[in-house]
PDB file of C-alpha atoms in Angstrom:
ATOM      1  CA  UNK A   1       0.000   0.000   0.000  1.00 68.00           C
ATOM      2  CA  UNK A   2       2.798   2.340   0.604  1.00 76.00           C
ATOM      3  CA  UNK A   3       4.681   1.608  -2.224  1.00 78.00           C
ATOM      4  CA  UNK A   4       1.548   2.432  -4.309  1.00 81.00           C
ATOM      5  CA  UNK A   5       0.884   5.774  -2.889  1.00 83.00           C
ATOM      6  CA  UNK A   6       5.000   6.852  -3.548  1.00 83.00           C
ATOM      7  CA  UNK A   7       4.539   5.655  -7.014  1.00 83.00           C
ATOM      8  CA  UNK A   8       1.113   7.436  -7.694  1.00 84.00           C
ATOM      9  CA  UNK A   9       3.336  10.695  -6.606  1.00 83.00           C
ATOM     10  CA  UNK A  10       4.923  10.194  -9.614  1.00 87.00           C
ATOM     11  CA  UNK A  11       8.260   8.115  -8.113  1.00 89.00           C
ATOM     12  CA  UNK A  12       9.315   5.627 -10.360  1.00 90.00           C
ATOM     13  CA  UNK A  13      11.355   3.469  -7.729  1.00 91.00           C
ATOM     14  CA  UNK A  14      11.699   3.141  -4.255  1.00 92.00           C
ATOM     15  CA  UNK A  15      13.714   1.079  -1.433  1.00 93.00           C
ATOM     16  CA  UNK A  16      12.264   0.318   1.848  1.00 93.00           C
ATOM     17  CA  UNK A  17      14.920   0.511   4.808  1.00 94.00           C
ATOM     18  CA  UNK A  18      13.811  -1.377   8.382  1.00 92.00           C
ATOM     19  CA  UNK A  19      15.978  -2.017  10.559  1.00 91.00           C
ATOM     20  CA  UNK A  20      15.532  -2.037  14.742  1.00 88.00           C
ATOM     21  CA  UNK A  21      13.799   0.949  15.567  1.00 86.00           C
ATOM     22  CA  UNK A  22      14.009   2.986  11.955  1.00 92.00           C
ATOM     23  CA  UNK A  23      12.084   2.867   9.073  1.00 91.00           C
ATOM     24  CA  UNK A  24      12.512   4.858   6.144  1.00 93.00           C
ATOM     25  CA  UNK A  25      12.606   4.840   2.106  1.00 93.00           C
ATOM     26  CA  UNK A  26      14.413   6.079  -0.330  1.00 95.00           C
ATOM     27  CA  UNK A  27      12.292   7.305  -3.789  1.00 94.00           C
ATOM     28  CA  UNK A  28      13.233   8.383  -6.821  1.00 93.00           C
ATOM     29  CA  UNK A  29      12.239   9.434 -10.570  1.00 92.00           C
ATOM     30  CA  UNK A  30      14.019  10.684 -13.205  1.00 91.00           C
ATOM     31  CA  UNK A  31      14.182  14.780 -11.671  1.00 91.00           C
ATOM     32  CA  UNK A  32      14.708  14.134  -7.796  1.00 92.00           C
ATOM     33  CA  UNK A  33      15.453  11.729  -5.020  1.00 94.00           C
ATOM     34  CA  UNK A  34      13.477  11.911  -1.881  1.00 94.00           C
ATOM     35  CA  UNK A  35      14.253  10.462   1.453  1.00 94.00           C
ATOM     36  CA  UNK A  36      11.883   9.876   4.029  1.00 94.00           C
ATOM     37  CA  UNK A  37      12.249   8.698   7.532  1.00 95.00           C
ATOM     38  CA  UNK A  38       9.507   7.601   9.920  1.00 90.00           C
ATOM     39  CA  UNK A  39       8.605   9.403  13.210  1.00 85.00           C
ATOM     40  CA  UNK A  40       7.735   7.935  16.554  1.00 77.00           C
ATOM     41  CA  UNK A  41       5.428   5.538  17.715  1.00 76.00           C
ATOM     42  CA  UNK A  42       3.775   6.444  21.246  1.00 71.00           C
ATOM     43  CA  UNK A  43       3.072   3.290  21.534  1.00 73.00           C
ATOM     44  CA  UNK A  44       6.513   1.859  20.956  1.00 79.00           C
ATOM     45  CA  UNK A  45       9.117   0.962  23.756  1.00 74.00           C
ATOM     46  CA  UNK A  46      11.726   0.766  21.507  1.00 76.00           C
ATOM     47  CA  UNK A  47      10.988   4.220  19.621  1.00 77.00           C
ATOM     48  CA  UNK A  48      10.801   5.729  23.581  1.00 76.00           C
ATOM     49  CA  UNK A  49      14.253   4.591  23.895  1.00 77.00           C
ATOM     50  CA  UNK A  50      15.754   5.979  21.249  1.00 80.00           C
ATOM     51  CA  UNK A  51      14.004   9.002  22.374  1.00 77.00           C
ATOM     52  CA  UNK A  52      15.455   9.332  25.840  1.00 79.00           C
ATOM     53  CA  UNK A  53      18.707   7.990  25.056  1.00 79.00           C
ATOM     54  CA  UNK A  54      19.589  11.490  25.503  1.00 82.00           C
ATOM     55  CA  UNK A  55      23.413  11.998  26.666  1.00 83.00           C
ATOM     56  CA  UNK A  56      25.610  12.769  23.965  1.00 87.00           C
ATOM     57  CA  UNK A  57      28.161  11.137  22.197  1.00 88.00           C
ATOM     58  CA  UNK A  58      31.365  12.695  20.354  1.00 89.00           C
ATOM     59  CA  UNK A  59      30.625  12.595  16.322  1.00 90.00           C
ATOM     60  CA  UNK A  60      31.298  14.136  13.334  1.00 90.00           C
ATOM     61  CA  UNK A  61      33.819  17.101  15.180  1.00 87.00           C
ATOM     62  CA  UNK A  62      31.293  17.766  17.474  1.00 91.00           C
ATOM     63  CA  UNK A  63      28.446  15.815  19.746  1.00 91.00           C
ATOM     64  CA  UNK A  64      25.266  14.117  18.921  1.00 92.00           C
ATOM     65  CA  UNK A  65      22.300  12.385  20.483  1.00 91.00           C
ATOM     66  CA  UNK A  66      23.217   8.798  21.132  1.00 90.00           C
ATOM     67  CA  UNK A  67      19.476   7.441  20.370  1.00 89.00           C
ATOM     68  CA  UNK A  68      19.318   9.208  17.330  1.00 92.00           C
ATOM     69  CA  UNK A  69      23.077   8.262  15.846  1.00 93.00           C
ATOM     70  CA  UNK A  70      22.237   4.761  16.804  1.00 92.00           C
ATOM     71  CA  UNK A  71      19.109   5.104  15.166  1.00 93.00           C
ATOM     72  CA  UNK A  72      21.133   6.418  11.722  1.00 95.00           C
ATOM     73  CA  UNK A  73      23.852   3.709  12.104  1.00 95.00           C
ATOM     74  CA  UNK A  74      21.062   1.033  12.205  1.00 94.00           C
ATOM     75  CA  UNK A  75      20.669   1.223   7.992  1.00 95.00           C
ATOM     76  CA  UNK A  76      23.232   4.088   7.396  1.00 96.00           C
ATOM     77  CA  UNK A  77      24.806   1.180   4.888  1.00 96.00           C
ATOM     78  CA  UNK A  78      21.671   0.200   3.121  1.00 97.00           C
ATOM     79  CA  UNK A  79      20.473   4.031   2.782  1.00 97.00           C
ATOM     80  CA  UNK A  80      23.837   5.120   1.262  1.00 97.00           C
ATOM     81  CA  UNK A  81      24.094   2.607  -1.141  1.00 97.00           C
ATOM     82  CA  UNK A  82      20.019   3.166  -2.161  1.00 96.00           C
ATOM     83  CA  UNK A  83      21.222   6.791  -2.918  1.00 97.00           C
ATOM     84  CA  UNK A  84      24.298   6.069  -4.563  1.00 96.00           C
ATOM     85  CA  UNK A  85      21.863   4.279  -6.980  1.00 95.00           C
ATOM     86  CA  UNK A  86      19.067   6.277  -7.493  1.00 95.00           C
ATOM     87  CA  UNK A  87      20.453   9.156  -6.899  1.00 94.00           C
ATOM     88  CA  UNK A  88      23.201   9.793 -10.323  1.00 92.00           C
ATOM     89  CA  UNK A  89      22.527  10.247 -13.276  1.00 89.00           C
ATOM     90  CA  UNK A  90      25.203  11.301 -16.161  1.00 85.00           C
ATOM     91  CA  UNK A  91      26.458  14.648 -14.457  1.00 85.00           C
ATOM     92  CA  UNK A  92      26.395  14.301 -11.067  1.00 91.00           C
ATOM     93  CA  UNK A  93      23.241  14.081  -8.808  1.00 95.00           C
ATOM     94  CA  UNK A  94      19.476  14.609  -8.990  1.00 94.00           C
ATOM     95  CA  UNK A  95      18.903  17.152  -6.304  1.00 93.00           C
ATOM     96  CA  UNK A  96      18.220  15.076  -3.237  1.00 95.00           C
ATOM     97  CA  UNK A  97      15.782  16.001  -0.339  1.00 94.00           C
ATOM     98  CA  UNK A  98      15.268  14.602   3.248  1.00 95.00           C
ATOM     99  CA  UNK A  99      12.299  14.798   5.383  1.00 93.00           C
ATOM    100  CA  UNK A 100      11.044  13.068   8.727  1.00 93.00           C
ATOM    101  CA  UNK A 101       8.836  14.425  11.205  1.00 91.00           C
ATOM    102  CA  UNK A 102       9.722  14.138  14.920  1.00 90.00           C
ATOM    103  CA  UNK A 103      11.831  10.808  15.545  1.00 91.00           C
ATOM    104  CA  UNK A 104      12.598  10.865  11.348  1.00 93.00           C
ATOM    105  CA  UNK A 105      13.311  14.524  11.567  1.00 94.00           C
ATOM    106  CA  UNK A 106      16.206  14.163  13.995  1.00 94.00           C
ATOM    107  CA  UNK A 107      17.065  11.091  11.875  1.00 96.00           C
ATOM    108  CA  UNK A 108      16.916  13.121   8.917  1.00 96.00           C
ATOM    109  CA  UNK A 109      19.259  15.791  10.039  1.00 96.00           C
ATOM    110  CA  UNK A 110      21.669  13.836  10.566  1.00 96.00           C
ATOM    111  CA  UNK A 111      21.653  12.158   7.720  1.00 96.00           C
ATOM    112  CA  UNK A 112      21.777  15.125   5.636  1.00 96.00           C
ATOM    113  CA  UNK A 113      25.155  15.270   7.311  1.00 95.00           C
ATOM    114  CA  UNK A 114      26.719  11.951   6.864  1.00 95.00           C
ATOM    115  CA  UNK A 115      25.542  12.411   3.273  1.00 96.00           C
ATOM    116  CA  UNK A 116      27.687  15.516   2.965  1.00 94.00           C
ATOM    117  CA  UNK A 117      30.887  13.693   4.534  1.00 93.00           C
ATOM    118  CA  UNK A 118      30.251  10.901   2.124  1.00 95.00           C
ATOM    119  CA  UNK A 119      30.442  14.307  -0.512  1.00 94.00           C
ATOM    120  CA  UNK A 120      26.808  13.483  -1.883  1.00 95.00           C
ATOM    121  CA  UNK A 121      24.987  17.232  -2.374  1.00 94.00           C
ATOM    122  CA  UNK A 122      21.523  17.508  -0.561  1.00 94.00           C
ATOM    123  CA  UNK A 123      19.500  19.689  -1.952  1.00 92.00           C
ATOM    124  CA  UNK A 124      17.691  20.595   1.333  1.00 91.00           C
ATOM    125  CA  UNK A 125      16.266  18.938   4.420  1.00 93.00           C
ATOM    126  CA  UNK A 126      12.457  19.592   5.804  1.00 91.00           C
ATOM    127  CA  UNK A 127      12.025  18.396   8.848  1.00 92.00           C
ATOM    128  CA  UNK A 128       8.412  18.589  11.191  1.00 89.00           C
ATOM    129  CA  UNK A 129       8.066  18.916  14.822  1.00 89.00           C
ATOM    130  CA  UNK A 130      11.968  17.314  15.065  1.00 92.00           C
ATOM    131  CA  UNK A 131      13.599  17.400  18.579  1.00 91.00           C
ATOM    132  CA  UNK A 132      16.983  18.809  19.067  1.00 92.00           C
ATOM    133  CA  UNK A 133      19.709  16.799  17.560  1.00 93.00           C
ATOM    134  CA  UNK A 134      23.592  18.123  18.122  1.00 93.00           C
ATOM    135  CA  UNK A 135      25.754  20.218  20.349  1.00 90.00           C
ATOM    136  CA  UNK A 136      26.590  24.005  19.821  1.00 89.00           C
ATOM    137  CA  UNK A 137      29.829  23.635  18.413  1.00 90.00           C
ATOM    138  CA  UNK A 138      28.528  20.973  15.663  1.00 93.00           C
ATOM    139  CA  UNK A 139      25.176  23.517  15.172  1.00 92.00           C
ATOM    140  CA  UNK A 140      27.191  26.139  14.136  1.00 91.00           C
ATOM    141  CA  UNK A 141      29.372  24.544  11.773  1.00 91.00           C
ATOM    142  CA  UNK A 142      26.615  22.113  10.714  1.00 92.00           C
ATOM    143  CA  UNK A 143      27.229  21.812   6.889  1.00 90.00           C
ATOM    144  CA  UNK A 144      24.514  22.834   4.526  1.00 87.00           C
ATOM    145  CA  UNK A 145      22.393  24.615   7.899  1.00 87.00           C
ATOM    146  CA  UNK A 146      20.612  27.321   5.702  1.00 88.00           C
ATOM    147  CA  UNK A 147      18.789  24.853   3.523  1.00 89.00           C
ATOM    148  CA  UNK A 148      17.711  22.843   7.029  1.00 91.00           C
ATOM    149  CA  UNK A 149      14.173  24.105   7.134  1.00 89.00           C
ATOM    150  CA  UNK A 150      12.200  22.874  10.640  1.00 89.00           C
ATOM    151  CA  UNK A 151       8.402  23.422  10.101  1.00 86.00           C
ATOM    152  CA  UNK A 152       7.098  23.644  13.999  1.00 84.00           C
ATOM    153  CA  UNK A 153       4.130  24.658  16.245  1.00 78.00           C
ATOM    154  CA  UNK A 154       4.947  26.806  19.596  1.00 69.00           C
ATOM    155  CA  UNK A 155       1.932  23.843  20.753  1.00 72.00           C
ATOM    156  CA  UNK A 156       4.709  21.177  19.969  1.00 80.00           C
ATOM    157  CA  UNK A 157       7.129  19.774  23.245  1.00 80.00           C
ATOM    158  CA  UNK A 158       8.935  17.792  21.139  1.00 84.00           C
ATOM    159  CA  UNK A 159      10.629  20.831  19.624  1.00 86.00           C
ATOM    160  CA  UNK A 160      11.850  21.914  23.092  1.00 81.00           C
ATOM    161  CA  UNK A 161      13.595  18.633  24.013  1.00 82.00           C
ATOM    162  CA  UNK A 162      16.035  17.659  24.683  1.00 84.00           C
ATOM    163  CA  UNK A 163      16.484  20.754  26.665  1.00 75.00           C
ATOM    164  CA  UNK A 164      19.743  22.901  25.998  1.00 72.00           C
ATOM    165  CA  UNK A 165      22.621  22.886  28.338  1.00 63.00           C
ATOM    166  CA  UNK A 166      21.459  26.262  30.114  1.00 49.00           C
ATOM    167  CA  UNK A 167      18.321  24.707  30.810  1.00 45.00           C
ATOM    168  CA  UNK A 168      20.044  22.230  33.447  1.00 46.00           C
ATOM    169  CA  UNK A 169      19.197  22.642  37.065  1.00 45.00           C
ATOM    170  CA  UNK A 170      21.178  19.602  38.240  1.00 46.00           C
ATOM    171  CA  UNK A 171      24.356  20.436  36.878  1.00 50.00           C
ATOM    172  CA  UNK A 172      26.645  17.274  38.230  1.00 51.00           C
ATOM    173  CA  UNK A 173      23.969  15.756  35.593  1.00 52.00           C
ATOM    174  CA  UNK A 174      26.941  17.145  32.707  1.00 52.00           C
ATOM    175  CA  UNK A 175      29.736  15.234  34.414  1.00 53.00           C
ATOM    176  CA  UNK A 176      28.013  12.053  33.688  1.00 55.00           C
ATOM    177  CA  UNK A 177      26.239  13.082  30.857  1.00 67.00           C
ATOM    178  CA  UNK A 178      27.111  15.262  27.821  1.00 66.00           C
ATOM    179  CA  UNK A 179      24.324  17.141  27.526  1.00 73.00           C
ATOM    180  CA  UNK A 180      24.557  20.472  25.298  1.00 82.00           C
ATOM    181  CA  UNK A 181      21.694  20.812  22.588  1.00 88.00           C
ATOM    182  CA  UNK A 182      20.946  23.288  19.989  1.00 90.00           C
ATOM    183  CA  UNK A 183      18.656  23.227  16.954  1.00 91.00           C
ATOM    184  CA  UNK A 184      19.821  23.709  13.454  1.00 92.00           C
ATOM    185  CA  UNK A 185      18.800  25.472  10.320  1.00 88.00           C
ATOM    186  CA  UNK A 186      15.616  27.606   9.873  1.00 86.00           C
ATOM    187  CA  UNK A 187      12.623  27.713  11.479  1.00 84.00           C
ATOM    188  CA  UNK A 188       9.558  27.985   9.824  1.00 80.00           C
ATOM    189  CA  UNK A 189       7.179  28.075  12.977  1.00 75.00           C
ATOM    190  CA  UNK A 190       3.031  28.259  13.190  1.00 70.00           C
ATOM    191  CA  UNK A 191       1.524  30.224  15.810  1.00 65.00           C
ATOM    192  CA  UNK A 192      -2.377  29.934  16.792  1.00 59.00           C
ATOM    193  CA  UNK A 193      -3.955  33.529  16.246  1.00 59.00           C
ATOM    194  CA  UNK A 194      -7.389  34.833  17.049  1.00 57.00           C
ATOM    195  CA  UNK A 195     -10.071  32.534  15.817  1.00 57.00           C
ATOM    196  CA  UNK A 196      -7.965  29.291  15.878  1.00 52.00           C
ATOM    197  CA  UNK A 197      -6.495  30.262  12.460  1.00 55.00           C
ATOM    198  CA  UNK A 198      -2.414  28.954  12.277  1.00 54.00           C
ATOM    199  CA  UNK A 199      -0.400  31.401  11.025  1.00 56.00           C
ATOM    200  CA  UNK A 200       3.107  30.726  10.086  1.00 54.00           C
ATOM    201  CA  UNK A 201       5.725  32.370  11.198  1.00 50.00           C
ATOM    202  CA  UNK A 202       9.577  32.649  10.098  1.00 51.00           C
ATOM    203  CA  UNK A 203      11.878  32.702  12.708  1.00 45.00           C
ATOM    204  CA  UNK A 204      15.692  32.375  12.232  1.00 47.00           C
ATOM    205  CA  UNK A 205      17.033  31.022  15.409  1.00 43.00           C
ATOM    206  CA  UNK A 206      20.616  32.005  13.810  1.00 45.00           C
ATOM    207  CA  UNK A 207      19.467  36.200  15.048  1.00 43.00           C
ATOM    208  CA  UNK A 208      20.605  37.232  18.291  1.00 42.00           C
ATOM    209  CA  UNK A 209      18.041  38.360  20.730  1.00 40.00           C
ATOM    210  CA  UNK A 210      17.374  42.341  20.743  1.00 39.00           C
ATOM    211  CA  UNK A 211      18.680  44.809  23.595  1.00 41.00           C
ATOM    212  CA  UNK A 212      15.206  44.534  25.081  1.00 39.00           C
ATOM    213  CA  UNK A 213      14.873  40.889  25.289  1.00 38.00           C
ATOM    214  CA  UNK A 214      18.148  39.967  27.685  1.00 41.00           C
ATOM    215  CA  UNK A 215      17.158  38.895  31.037  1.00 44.00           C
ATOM    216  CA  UNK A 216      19.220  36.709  33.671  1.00 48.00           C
ATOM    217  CA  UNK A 217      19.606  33.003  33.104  1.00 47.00           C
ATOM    218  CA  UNK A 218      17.547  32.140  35.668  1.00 49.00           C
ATOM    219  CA  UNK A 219      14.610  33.767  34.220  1.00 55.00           C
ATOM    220  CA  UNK A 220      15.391  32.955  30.665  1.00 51.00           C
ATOM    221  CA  UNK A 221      15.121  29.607  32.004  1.00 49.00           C
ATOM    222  CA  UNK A 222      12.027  29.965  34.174  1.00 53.00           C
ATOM    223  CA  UNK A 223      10.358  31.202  31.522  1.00 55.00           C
ATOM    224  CA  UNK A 224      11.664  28.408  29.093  1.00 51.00           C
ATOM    225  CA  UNK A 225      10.255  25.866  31.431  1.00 50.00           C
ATOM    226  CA  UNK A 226       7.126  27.244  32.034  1.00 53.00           C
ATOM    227  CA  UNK A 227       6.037  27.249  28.270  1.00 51.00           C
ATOM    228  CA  UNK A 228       7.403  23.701  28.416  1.00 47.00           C
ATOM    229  CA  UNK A 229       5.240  22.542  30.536  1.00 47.00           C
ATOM    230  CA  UNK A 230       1.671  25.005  29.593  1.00 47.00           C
ATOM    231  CA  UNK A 231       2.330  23.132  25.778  1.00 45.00           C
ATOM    232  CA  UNK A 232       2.681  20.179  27.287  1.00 42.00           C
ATOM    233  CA  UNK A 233      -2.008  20.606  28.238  1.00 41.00           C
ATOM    234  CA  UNK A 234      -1.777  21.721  24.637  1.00 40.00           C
ATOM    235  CA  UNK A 235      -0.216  19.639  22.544  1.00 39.00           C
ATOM    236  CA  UNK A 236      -3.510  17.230  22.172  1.00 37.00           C
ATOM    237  CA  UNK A 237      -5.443  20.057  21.105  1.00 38.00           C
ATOM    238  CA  UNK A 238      -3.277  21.364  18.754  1.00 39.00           C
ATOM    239  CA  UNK A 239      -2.116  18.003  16.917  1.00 40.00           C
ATOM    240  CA  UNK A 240      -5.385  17.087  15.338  1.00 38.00           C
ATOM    241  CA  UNK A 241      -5.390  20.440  13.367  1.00 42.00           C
ATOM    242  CA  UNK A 242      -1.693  20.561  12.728  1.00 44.00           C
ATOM    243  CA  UNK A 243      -1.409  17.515  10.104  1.00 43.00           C
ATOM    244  CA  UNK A 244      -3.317  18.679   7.757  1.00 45.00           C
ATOM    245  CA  UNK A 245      -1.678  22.497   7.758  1.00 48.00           C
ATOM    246  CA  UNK A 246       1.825  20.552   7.787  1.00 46.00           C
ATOM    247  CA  UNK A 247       0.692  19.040   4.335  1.00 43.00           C
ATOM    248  CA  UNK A 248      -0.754  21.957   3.400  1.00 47.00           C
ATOM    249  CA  UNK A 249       1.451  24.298   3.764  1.00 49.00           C
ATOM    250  CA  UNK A 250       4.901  21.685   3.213  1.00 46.00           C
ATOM    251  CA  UNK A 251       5.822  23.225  -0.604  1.00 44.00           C
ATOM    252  CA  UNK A 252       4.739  26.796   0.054  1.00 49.00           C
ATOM    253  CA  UNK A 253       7.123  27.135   2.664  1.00 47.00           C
ATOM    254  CA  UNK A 254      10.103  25.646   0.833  1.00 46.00           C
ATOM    255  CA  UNK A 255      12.013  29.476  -0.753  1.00 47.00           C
ATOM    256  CA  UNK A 256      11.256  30.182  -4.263  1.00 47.00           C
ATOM    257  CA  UNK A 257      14.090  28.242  -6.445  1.00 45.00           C
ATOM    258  CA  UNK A 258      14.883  25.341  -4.441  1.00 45.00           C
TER     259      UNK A 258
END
């Protein structure tokens, strides 16, 4: 059934990757290559796992959720070689595109980076409701970061974990545990106005805060945790609603030319 519904979107062939806890494909037709990978299921231990496998592990110049590089490594081999084969043609590459939402997001950032050390060009990465993925140092070197596009809701907790390292209020918890998070790319975020309209929102989380907005850590912390835990009573209101404006909305948020 899903191999019919990738075909009637005009792909002409497409590998199926399962392996552990990941599931993704890998489509193609004669223009482009998509890759997709799956996001979490609630009502899967393993998925959970990968989830909170949360202290970081040294990758790639820089530091990375373990769960999430495990989750990679589990059909990194199979997924390279599917693109290596799908994905030339006589000059070069088709432009290639990654997408996952939540679990497959984090997935898919990552491997939109392994794809550039393996020196295969990614067109761009669109990611929805993905959690945080590396460390600063590997965020702001991240290769490729301004065609990383994160479609999010403020509604969504997923996009605020795993909280970054400022966030910490145990801090012997970084002596066992690397534990330094920051998002990557651009931020294409929907925010509920009057009359239960979503509106989206661009918000580049590369632009430093204005004059105004600098308060102490401790507050900028308070503050973080309090609208972590007021979305957390939202987030089944607002995820009915938000599926259908993800679709929606997915190639009129992509920039003009890409």
């Amino acid at each position: 059934e899903t191999a019919r519904l990738i075909r009637a979107m005009g792909f002409t062939r497409v590998t199926f990757l399962n392996r552990g806890t990941t599931q993704a494909f890998v489509a193609d037709n004669p223009r482009w290559v998509l890759i997709a990978f799956r996001g979490t299921e609630i009502t899967s231990f393993a998925d959970i796992k990968t989830d909170g496998a949360i202290c970081q592990r040294p990758a790639f110049g820089g530091r990375v959720h373990r769960g999430f590089h495990h989750g990679l490594q589990l059909v990194w081999p199979q997924l390279l070689e599917a693109v290596r084969r799908q994905g030339r043609r006589d000059h070069g590459w088709k432009p290639i595109w990654i997408t996952g939402h939540s679990l497959g997001g984090a997935l898919a950032t990552l491997a939109a980076l392994r794809l550039d050390r393996a020196a295969i060009p990614v067109r761009g990465t669109l990611t929805l409701g993905q959690p945080r993925v590396v460390d600063r140092a590997l965020a702001a070197r991240f290769p490729g970061r301004e065609r990383i596009y994160r479609v999010t809701n403020r509604g969504d907790p997923v996009v605020h974990v795993p909280v970054p390292y400022q966030w910490r209020i145990l801090r012997g918890l970084n002596r066992a545990c690397a534990f330094d998070y920051r998002h990557v790319g651009l931020a294409r975020e929907f925010r509920r106005q009057r009359g239960g309209a979503w509106t989206p929102v661009t918000v580049d989380p590369r632009a430093p805060p204005p004059p105004t907005e600098k308060r102490s850590r401790l507050r900028r912390a308070g503050r973080s945790i309090g609208r972590f835990f007021r979305s957390l009573s939202s987030v089944f209101t607002v995820a009915r609603p938000m599926l259908p404006r993800y679709l929606k909305n997915l190639w009129a948020r992509i920039p003009p030319g890409r």
